[in-house]
mmCIF file of C-alpha atoms in Angstrom:
data_model
loop_
_atom_site.group_PDB
_atom_site.id
_atom_site.type_symbol
_atom_site.label_atom_id
_atom_site.label_comp_id
_atom_site.label_asym_id
_atom_site.label_seq_id
_atom_site.Cartn_x
_atom_site.Cartn_y
_atom_site.Cartn_z
ATOM 1 C CA MET A 1 -8.879 -17.213 30.068
ATOM 2 C CA THR A 2 -9.435 -19.419 27.096
ATOM 3 C CA THR A 3 -12.881 -20.799 26.529
ATOM 4 C CA PRO A 4 -13.863 -23.525 24.060
ATOM 5 C CA ASP A 5 -15.658 -20.834 22.096
ATOM 6 C CA ASP A 6 -12.428 -18.912 21.629
ATOM 7 C CA LYS A 7 -10.713 -21.966 20.241
ATOM 8 C CA THR A 8 -13.505 -22.640 17.783
ATOM 9 C CA SER A 9 -13.457 -19.108 16.436
ATOM 10 C CA ASP A 10 -9.655 -19.164 16.179
ATOM 11 C CA SER A 11 -9.529 -22.268 14.041
ATOM 12 C CA LYS A 12 -12.482 -21.079 11.983
ATOM 13 C CA GLY A 13 -10.786 -17.765 11.242
ATOM 14 C CA GLY A 14 -7.629 -19.386 9.942
ATOM 15 C CA ALA A 15 -7.857 -19.825 6.213
ATOM 16 C CA ARG A 16 -5.286 -21.127 3.791
ATOM 17 C CA VAL A 17 -2.355 -18.941 2.899
ATOM 18 C CA ASP A 18 -0.344 -19.513 -0.288
ATOM 19 C CA PRO A 19 2.802 -21.489 0.729
ATOM 20 C CA LYS A 20 4.895 -19.343 -1.643
ATOM 21 C CA LEU A 21 3.663 -16.280 0.213
ATOM 22 C CA LEU A 22 4.571 -17.830 3.569
ATOM 23 C CA GLU A 23 8.158 -18.202 2.344
ATOM 24 C CA ILE A 24 8.661 -14.433 2.156
ATOM 25 C CA LEU A 25 6.726 -13.449 5.295
ATOM 26 C CA VAL A 26 8.643 -12.348 8.395
ATOM 27 C CA CYS A 27 7.729 -10.794 11.732
ATOM 28 C CA PRO A 28 7.167 -7.043 11.186
ATOM 29 C CA LEU A 29 8.803 -6.330 14.560
ATOM 30 C CA THR A 30 11.931 -8.517 14.540
ATOM 31 C CA LYS A 31 12.049 -9.324 10.780
ATOM 32 C CA GLY A 32 12.692 -12.857 12.050
ATOM 33 C CA PRO A 33 11.045 -16.095 10.876
ATOM 34 C CA LEU A 34 7.394 -16.990 11.355
ATOM 35 C CA ARG A 35 5.874 -20.387 12.055
ATOM 36 C CA TYR A 36 2.473 -21.134 10.538
ATOM 37 C CA ASN A 37 0.077 -22.633 13.067
ATOM 38 C CA ALA A 38 -2.643 -24.035 10.807
ATOM 39 C CA GLU A 39 -4.808 -25.187 13.715
ATOM 40 C CA ARG A 40 -5.093 -21.726 15.242
ATOM 41 C CA GLY A 41 -4.786 -19.860 11.968
ATOM 42 C CA GLU A 42 -1.856 -17.825 13.228
ATOM 43 C CA LEU A 43 1.633 -16.847 12.196
ATOM 44 C CA VAL A 44 3.870 -17.179 15.230
ATOM 45 C CA SER A 45 6.977 -15.093 15.848
ATOM 46 C CA GLU A 46 8.857 -16.867 18.651
ATOM 47 C CA ARG A 47 11.431 -14.081 18.877
ATOM 48 C CA ALA A 48 8.794 -11.370 19.381
ATOM 49 C CA GLY A 49 6.534 -13.608 21.465
ATOM 50 C CA LEU A 50 3.645 -12.658 19.208
ATOM 51 C CA ALA A 51 1.103 -14.533 17.119
ATOM 52 C CA TYR A 52 -0.369 -12.742 14.101
ATOM 53 C CA PRO A 53 -3.933 -13.816 13.295
ATOM 54 C CA ILE A 54 -5.196 -14.800 9.865
ATOM 55 C CA ARG A 55 -8.780 -13.632 9.524
ATOM 56 C CA ASP A 56 -10.837 -14.822 6.559
ATOM 57 C CA GLY A 57 -7.670 -15.553 4.622
ATOM 58 C CA ILE A 58 -6.099 -12.153 5.327
ATOM 59 C CA PRO A 59 -2.978 -12.278 7.530
ATOM 60 C CA ILE A 60 -3.077 -9.346 9.946
ATOM 61 C CA MET A 61 0.607 -8.449 10.215
ATOM 62 C CA LEU A 62 0.145 -5.650 12.727
ATOM 63 C CA ILE A 63 1.964 -5.647 16.062
ATOM 64 C CA ASP A 64 -1.052 -4.060 17.780
ATOM 65 C CA GLU A 65 -3.363 -6.811 16.537
ATOM 66 C CA ALA A 66 -1.048 -9.683 17.471
ATOM 67 C CA ARG A 67 -1.713 -12.038 20.371
ATOM 68 C CA SER A 68 0.973 -12.001 23.040
ATOM 69 C CA LEU A 69 2.261 -15.523 23.681
ATOM 70 C CA ASP A 70 3.221 -14.698 27.293
ATOM 71 C CA LYS A 71 -0.320 -13.928 28.379
ATOM 72 C CA THR A 72 -2.063 -17.027 27.116
ATOM 73 C CA GLY A 73 0.766 -19.539 27.150
ATOM 74 C CA ALA A 74 2.550 -21.175 24.240
ATOM 75 C CA ALA A 75 0.641 -21.627 20.995
ATOM 76 C CA MET B 1 -13.013 30.962 5.868
ATOM 77 C CA ASP B 2 -14.863 29.614 8.895
ATOM 78 C CA ALA B 3 -15.912 26.015 9.380
ATOM 79 C CA VAL B 4 -19.510 26.610 8.350
ATOM 80 C CA SER B 5 -18.612 28.199 5.033
ATOM 81 C CA ILE B 6 -16.002 25.506 4.336
ATOM 82 C CA ARG B 7 -18.619 22.839 4.915
ATOM 83 C CA ALA B 8 -21.049 24.695 2.669
ATOM 84 C CA ALA B 9 -18.422 24.948 -0.066
ATOM 85 C CA TYR B 10 -17.737 21.234 0.164
ATOM 86 C CA ARG B 11 -21.446 20.479 -0.074
ATOM 87 C CA ARG B 12 -21.700 22.552 -3.253
ATOM 88 C CA TYR B 13 -18.664 21.042 -4.925
ATOM 89 C CA ALA B 14 -18.469 17.535 -3.493
ATOM 90 C CA GLY B 15 -20.024 15.756 -6.470
ATOM 91 C CA PHE B 16 -17.980 17.703 -8.992
ATOM 92 C CA TYR B 17 -14.747 17.190 -7.113
ATOM 93 C CA ASP B 18 -15.344 13.482 -6.761
ATOM 94 C CA ARG B 19 -15.762 13.166 -10.514
ATOM 95 C CA VAL B 20 -12.671 15.229 -11.234
ATOM 96 C CA PHE B 21 -10.560 13.447 -8.656
ATOM 97 C CA GLY B 22 -11.798 9.989 -9.476
ATOM 98 C CA THR B 23 -10.573 10.612 -13.023
ATOM 99 C CA LEU B 24 -7.282 12.167 -11.905
ATOM 100 C CA LEU B 25 -6.481 9.346 -9.489
ATOM 101 C CA ALA B 26 -7.361 6.724 -12.092
ATOM 102 C CA SER B 27 -5.021 8.313 -14.630
ATOM 103 C CA GLY B 28 -2.104 7.940 -12.192
ATOM 104 C CA ARG B 29 -2.968 4.318 -11.471
ATOM 105 C CA HIS B 30 -3.245 3.483 -15.154
ATOM 106 C CA ALA B 31 0.073 5.137 -15.905
ATOM 107 C CA ALA B 32 1.830 3.129 -13.195
ATOM 108 C CA VAL B 33 0.344 -0.244 -14.155
ATOM 109 C CA ALA B 34 0.994 0.403 -17.869
ATOM 110 C CA TRP B 35 4.624 1.025 -16.946
ATOM 111 C CA LEU B 36 4.772 -2.191 -14.904
ATOM 112 C CA ASN B 37 3.073 -4.233 -17.648
ATOM 113 C CA ARG B 38 6.022 -3.772 -20.003
ATOM 114 C CA ARG B 39 7.535 -6.873 -18.424
ATOM 115 C CA GLY B 40 6.225 -10.226 -17.244
ATOM 116 C CA GLY B 41 7.459 -12.888 -14.832
ATOM 117 C CA LEU B 42 7.751 -10.431 -11.963
ATOM 118 C CA ARG B 43 6.697 -10.592 -8.355
ATOM 119 C CA ILE B 44 5.109 -7.249 -7.528
ATOM 120 C CA LEU B 45 4.158 -5.730 -4.176
ATOM 121 C CA GLU B 46 1.368 -3.160 -4.306
ATOM 122 C CA VAL B 47 1.503 -1.044 -1.157
ATOM 123 C CA GLY B 48 -1.854 0.561 -0.339
ATOM 124 C CA VAL B 49 -3.803 -1.806 -2.584
ATOM 125 C CA GLY B 50 -7.087 -0.505 -1.121
ATOM 126 C CA THR B 51 -10.141 -2.054 -2.740
ATOM 127 C CA GLY B 52 -7.949 -3.549 -5.466
ATOM 128 C CA LEU B 53 -8.913 -1.126 -8.233
ATOM 129 C CA SER B 54 -5.727 -1.931 -10.172
ATOM 130 C CA LEU B 55 -5.556 -5.677 -9.604
ATOM 131 C CA SER B 56 -7.357 -6.693 -12.808
ATOM 132 C CA ASP B 57 -5.109 -4.409 -14.896
ATOM 133 C CA TYR B 58 -1.849 -6.222 -14.129
ATOM 134 C CA ARG B 59 -0.395 -8.631 -16.668
ATOM 135 C CA LYS B 60 -1.530 -12.094 -15.711
ATOM 136 C CA ASP B 61 2.034 -13.474 -15.969
ATOM 137 C CA ASN B 62 3.087 -11.248 -13.058
ATOM 138 C CA ARG B 63 2.336 -12.233 -9.471
ATOM 139 C CA VAL B 64 0.915 -9.499 -7.276
ATOM 140 C CA VAL B 65 0.834 -9.245 -3.487
ATOM 141 C CA GLY B 66 -1.322 -6.430 -2.094
ATOM 142 C CA ILE B 67 -1.129 -4.831 1.347
ATOM 143 C CA ASP B 68 -3.224 -2.202 3.060
ATOM 144 C CA LEU B 69 -3.818 -0.883 6.559
ATOM 145 C CA SER B 70 -7.597 -1.118 6.195
ATOM 146 C CA THR B 71 -9.372 -4.444 6.752
ATOM 147 C CA ASP B 72 -12.558 -3.120 5.167
ATOM 148 C CA MET B 73 -10.759 -2.139 1.969
ATOM 149 C CA LEU B 74 -8.978 -5.500 1.827
ATOM 150 C CA LYS B 75 -12.277 -7.365 2.139
ATOM 151 C CA VAL B 76 -13.578 -5.511 -0.906
ATOM 152 C CA ALA B 77 -10.334 -6.363 -2.728
ATOM 153 C CA GLN B 78 -10.698 -10.006 -1.698
ATOM 154 C CA GLU B 79 -14.257 -10.124 -3.083
ATOM 155 C CA ARG B 80 -13.008 -8.587 -6.317
ATOM 156 C CA VAL B 81 -10.248 -11.221 -6.618
ATOM 157 C CA ALA B 82 -12.796 -14.024 -6.125
ATOM 158 C CA ARG B 83 -15.442 -12.495 -8.416
ATOM 159 C CA GLU B 84 -13.048 -11.731 -11.276
ATOM 160 C CA ASN B 85 -10.992 -14.885 -10.686
ATOM 161 C CA LEU B 86 -7.714 -12.948 -10.450
ATOM 162 C CA ALA B 87 -5.363 -15.923 -10.073
ATOM 163 C CA HIS B 88 -2.276 -13.714 -10.439
ATOM 164 C CA VAL B 89 -3.019 -12.144 -7.045
ATOM 165 C CA GLU B 90 -0.862 -14.144 -4.671
ATOM 166 C CA GLY B 91 -2.194 -12.680 -1.464
ATOM 167 C CA LEU B 92 -3.768 -9.746 0.362
ATOM 168 C CA LEU B 93 -2.423 -8.803 3.768
ATOM 169 C CA GLU B 94 -3.034 -6.186 6.413
ATOM 170 C CA MET B 95 0.226 -4.407 7.009
ATOM 171 C CA ASP B 96 1.792 -1.099 8.015
ATOM 172 C CA ALA B 97 3.834 0.264 5.095
ATOM 173 C CA GLY B 98 6.422 1.480 7.603
ATOM 174 C CA LYS B 99 6.800 -1.959 9.224
ATOM 175 C CA LEU B 100 6.615 -4.459 6.389
ATOM 176 C CA ALA B 101 6.426 -8.170 7.213
ATOM 177 C CA PHE B 102 8.387 -9.314 4.162
ATOM 178 C CA ALA B 103 11.934 -10.627 4.033
ATOM 179 C CA ASP B 104 14.655 -8.488 2.415
ATOM 180 C CA GLY B 105 14.628 -8.569 -1.389
ATOM 181 C CA SER B 106 11.284 -10.373 -1.705
ATOM 182 C CA PHE B 107 9.987 -8.464 -4.747
ATOM 183 C CA ASP B 108 11.149 -7.511 -8.237
ATOM 184 C CA VAL B 109 8.978 -4.398 -8.135
ATOM 185 C CA VAL B 110 7.388 -2.422 -5.325
ATOM 186 C CA VAL B 111 4.661 0.041 -6.283
ATOM 187 C CA ALA B 112 2.967 2.575 -3.993
ATOM 188 C CA MET B 113 0.188 4.746 -5.393
ATOM 189 C CA TYR B 114 -1.115 7.718 -3.373
ATOM 190 C CA VAL B 115 0.505 6.326 -0.241
ATOM 191 C CA MET B 116 3.555 8.431 0.562
ATOM 192 C CA THR B 117 1.671 11.577 1.634
ATOM 193 C CA VAL B 118 -0.626 9.688 4.006
ATOM 194 C CA VAL B 119 1.997 7.725 5.941
ATOM 195 C CA PRO B 120 3.369 9.290 9.138
ATOM 196 C CA ASP B 121 7.008 8.668 8.171
ATOM 197 C CA PRO B 122 7.524 8.897 4.382
ATOM 198 C CA GLN B 123 11.323 8.502 4.532
ATOM 199 C CA GLY B 124 11.101 5.475 6.831
ATOM 200 C CA THR B 125 8.462 3.976 4.554
ATOM 201 C CA MET B 126 10.704 4.494 1.513
ATOM 202 C CA ALA B 127 13.484 2.658 3.364
ATOM 203 C CA GLU B 128 11.110 -0.271 3.971
ATOM 204 C CA LEU B 129 10.023 -0.368 0.304
ATOM 205 C CA GLU B 130 13.702 -0.433 -0.630
ATOM 206 C CA ARG B 131 14.469 -3.225 1.848
ATOM 207 C CA VAL B 132 11.832 -5.622 0.478
ATOM 208 C CA CYS B 133 12.820 -4.841 -3.129
ATOM 209 C CA LYS B 134 15.520 -6.984 -4.736
ATOM 210 C CA PRO B 135 18.873 -5.319 -5.412
ATOM 211 C CA GLY B 136 18.540 -3.861 -8.916
ATOM 212 C CA GLY B 137 14.737 -3.987 -8.597
ATOM 213 C CA ASP B 138 12.299 -1.172 -9.241
ATOM 214 C CA ILE B 139 10.346 1.074 -6.908
ATOM 215 C CA VAL B 140 7.461 2.949 -8.523
ATOM 216 C CA ILE B 141 5.704 5.782 -6.707
ATOM 217 C CA VAL B 142 2.614 7.650 -7.837
ATOM 218 C CA ASN B 143 2.083 10.737 -5.753
ATOM 219 C CA HIS B 144 1.495 14.407 -5.637
ATOM 220 C CA PHE B 145 4.694 16.340 -5.163
ATOM 221 C CA ALA B 146 4.513 20.067 -4.504
ATOM 222 C CA ALA B 147 5.399 22.136 -7.560
ATOM 223 C CA PRO B 148 8.952 23.423 -7.091
ATOM 224 C CA ARG B 149 8.255 26.752 -8.850
ATOM 225 C CA PRO B 150 5.304 29.131 -9.365
ATOM 226 C CA GLY B 151 3.437 28.381 -12.574
ATOM 227 C CA ILE B 152 0.347 26.673 -13.933
ATOM 228 C CA ARG B 153 0.743 23.671 -11.681
ATOM 229 C CA ARG B 154 1.169 25.825 -8.577
ATOM 230 C CA THR B 155 -1.981 27.738 -9.598
ATOM 231 C CA VAL B 156 -3.968 24.514 -9.941
ATOM 232 C CA GLU B 157 -2.622 23.376 -6.564
ATOM 233 C CA ASN B 158 -3.757 26.608 -4.940
ATOM 234 C CA TRP B 159 -7.163 26.228 -6.568
ATOM 235 C CA LEU B 160 -7.425 22.744 -5.106
ATOM 236 C CA ALA B 161 -6.015 23.699 -1.704
ATOM 237 C CA PRO B 162 -9.332 23.171 0.156
ATOM 238 C CA LEU B 163 -9.162 19.544 -0.966
ATOM 239 C CA SER B 164 -5.612 18.861 0.065
ATOM 240 C CA LYS B 165 -6.767 17.103 3.207
ATOM 241 C CA LYS B 166 -9.287 14.969 1.387
ATOM 242 C CA LEU B 167 -6.645 13.954 -1.120
ATOM 243 C CA GLY B 168 -4.207 13.362 1.682
ATOM 244 C CA TRP B 169 -1.505 15.528 0.249
ATOM 245 C CA ARG B 170 0.797 17.936 1.928
ATOM 246 C CA PRO B 171 1.438 21.243 0.190
ATOM 247 C CA ASP B 172 5.077 21.106 1.304
ATOM 248 C CA PHE B 173 5.674 17.520 0.231
ATOM 249 C CA THR B 174 8.493 17.526 -2.296
ATOM 250 C CA LEU B 175 10.361 14.836 -4.156
ATOM 251 C CA GLU B 176 13.565 16.022 -2.512
ATOM 252 C CA SER B 177 12.177 15.588 1.001
ATOM 253 C CA LEU B 178 10.910 12.093 0.190
ATOM 254 C CA LEU B 179 14.290 10.918 -1.079
ATOM 255 C CA GLN B 180 16.372 12.729 1.533
ATOM 256 C CA GLY B 181 19.113 10.397 2.741
ATOM 257 C CA SER B 182 17.875 7.559 0.529
ATOM 258 C CA PRO B 183 20.416 5.552 -1.456
ATOM 259 C CA LEU B 184 17.783 4.923 -4.155
ATOM 260 C CA ALA B 185 18.754 6.014 -7.654
ATOM 261 C CA VAL B 186 16.061 8.076 -9.409
ATOM 262 C CA GLN B 187 15.547 6.714 -12.929
ATOM 263 C CA SER B 188 12.742 9.002 -14.056
ATOM 264 C CA VAL B 189 10.045 11.392 -12.871
ATOM 265 C CA GLU B 190 7.104 12.001 -15.192
ATOM 266 C CA THR B 191 3.990 14.020 -14.529
ATOM 267 C CA VAL B 192 0.722 12.280 -15.284
ATOM 268 C CA PRO B 193 -1.707 14.168 -17.564
ATOM 269 C CA PRO B 194 -4.031 16.018 -17.229
ATOM 270 C CA PHE B 195 -2.728 18.956 -15.137
ATOM 271 C CA GLY B 196 0.352 17.058 -14.046
ATOM 272 C CA LEU B 197 -0.778 17.131 -10.428
ATOM 273 C CA PHE B 198 0.485 13.609 -9.876
ATOM 274 C CA SER B 199 3.891 12.248 -10.745
ATOM 275 C CA LEU B 200 5.146 8.800 -11.630
ATOM 276 C CA LEU B 201 8.505 8.324 -9.939
ATOM 277 C CA HIS B 202 10.742 5.394 -10.825
ATOM 278 C CA CYS B 203 13.687 4.535 -8.578
ATOM 279 C CA ARG B 204 16.052 1.604 -8.671
ATOM 280 C CA ARG B 205 17.541 -0.208 -5.699
ATOM 281 C CA GLN B 206 21.301 -0.253 -5.928
ATOM 282 C CA GLY B 207 23.219 -3.461 -6.376
ATOM 283 C CA ALA B 208 23.005 -6.688 -8.407
#
């Protein structure tokens, strides 16, 4: 279940990440590409079906901390 | 020694040990960063950046990316970067050293200080450090490696044995076991004064 509150906190948590840093980031599980979702403040791995949160400007690149895309629908 | 007496011993020596170990750990960090600062224009990955104690010591014409498994440590590092205006720090990320989220060959240098004895899979972690390092790039490790032979160093290690857990070292952790099966070429191994408890290991990724 997604509430409006969830959405607000998601977009608030997403801070800017250096574009040069984004170029070298990959999914820790598949080592495949990541898509930066600025609105949600997430790094999305389509191949793994996971979204890695960025909290206060710190990308959390941990599989255990990632949001599963299956459960909550597409980002 | 039972648990009560061990706790009592720690209580007696805690302050002293912290001073001694703070100094010892700092000497290893300084040695590694001094080695890295011989060259500029590099992109460096610091694995286990912690609270960012070394960040201000890097040459400002090198770019540094820091990773750690602890959010709390990274927040302290982030505050330090903002407070000291450390523009050469390209980013701080939460990451597992054994499952790095960087593309192959992303860095000129990968440095890991006091990390290899606290990760569950040191060999697998070394393979990851190698993967994200450019071919021909450098991997620098600061760690305690068990003394191969009896001698002064072994005596000091035995003296410090009650602290091995606190320091996160394994008495049986040797350089040979760390590099077992690794294609990395060892360039140098130097012990860091005083006592030589910690070593500065420099490896090079093959290729290029």
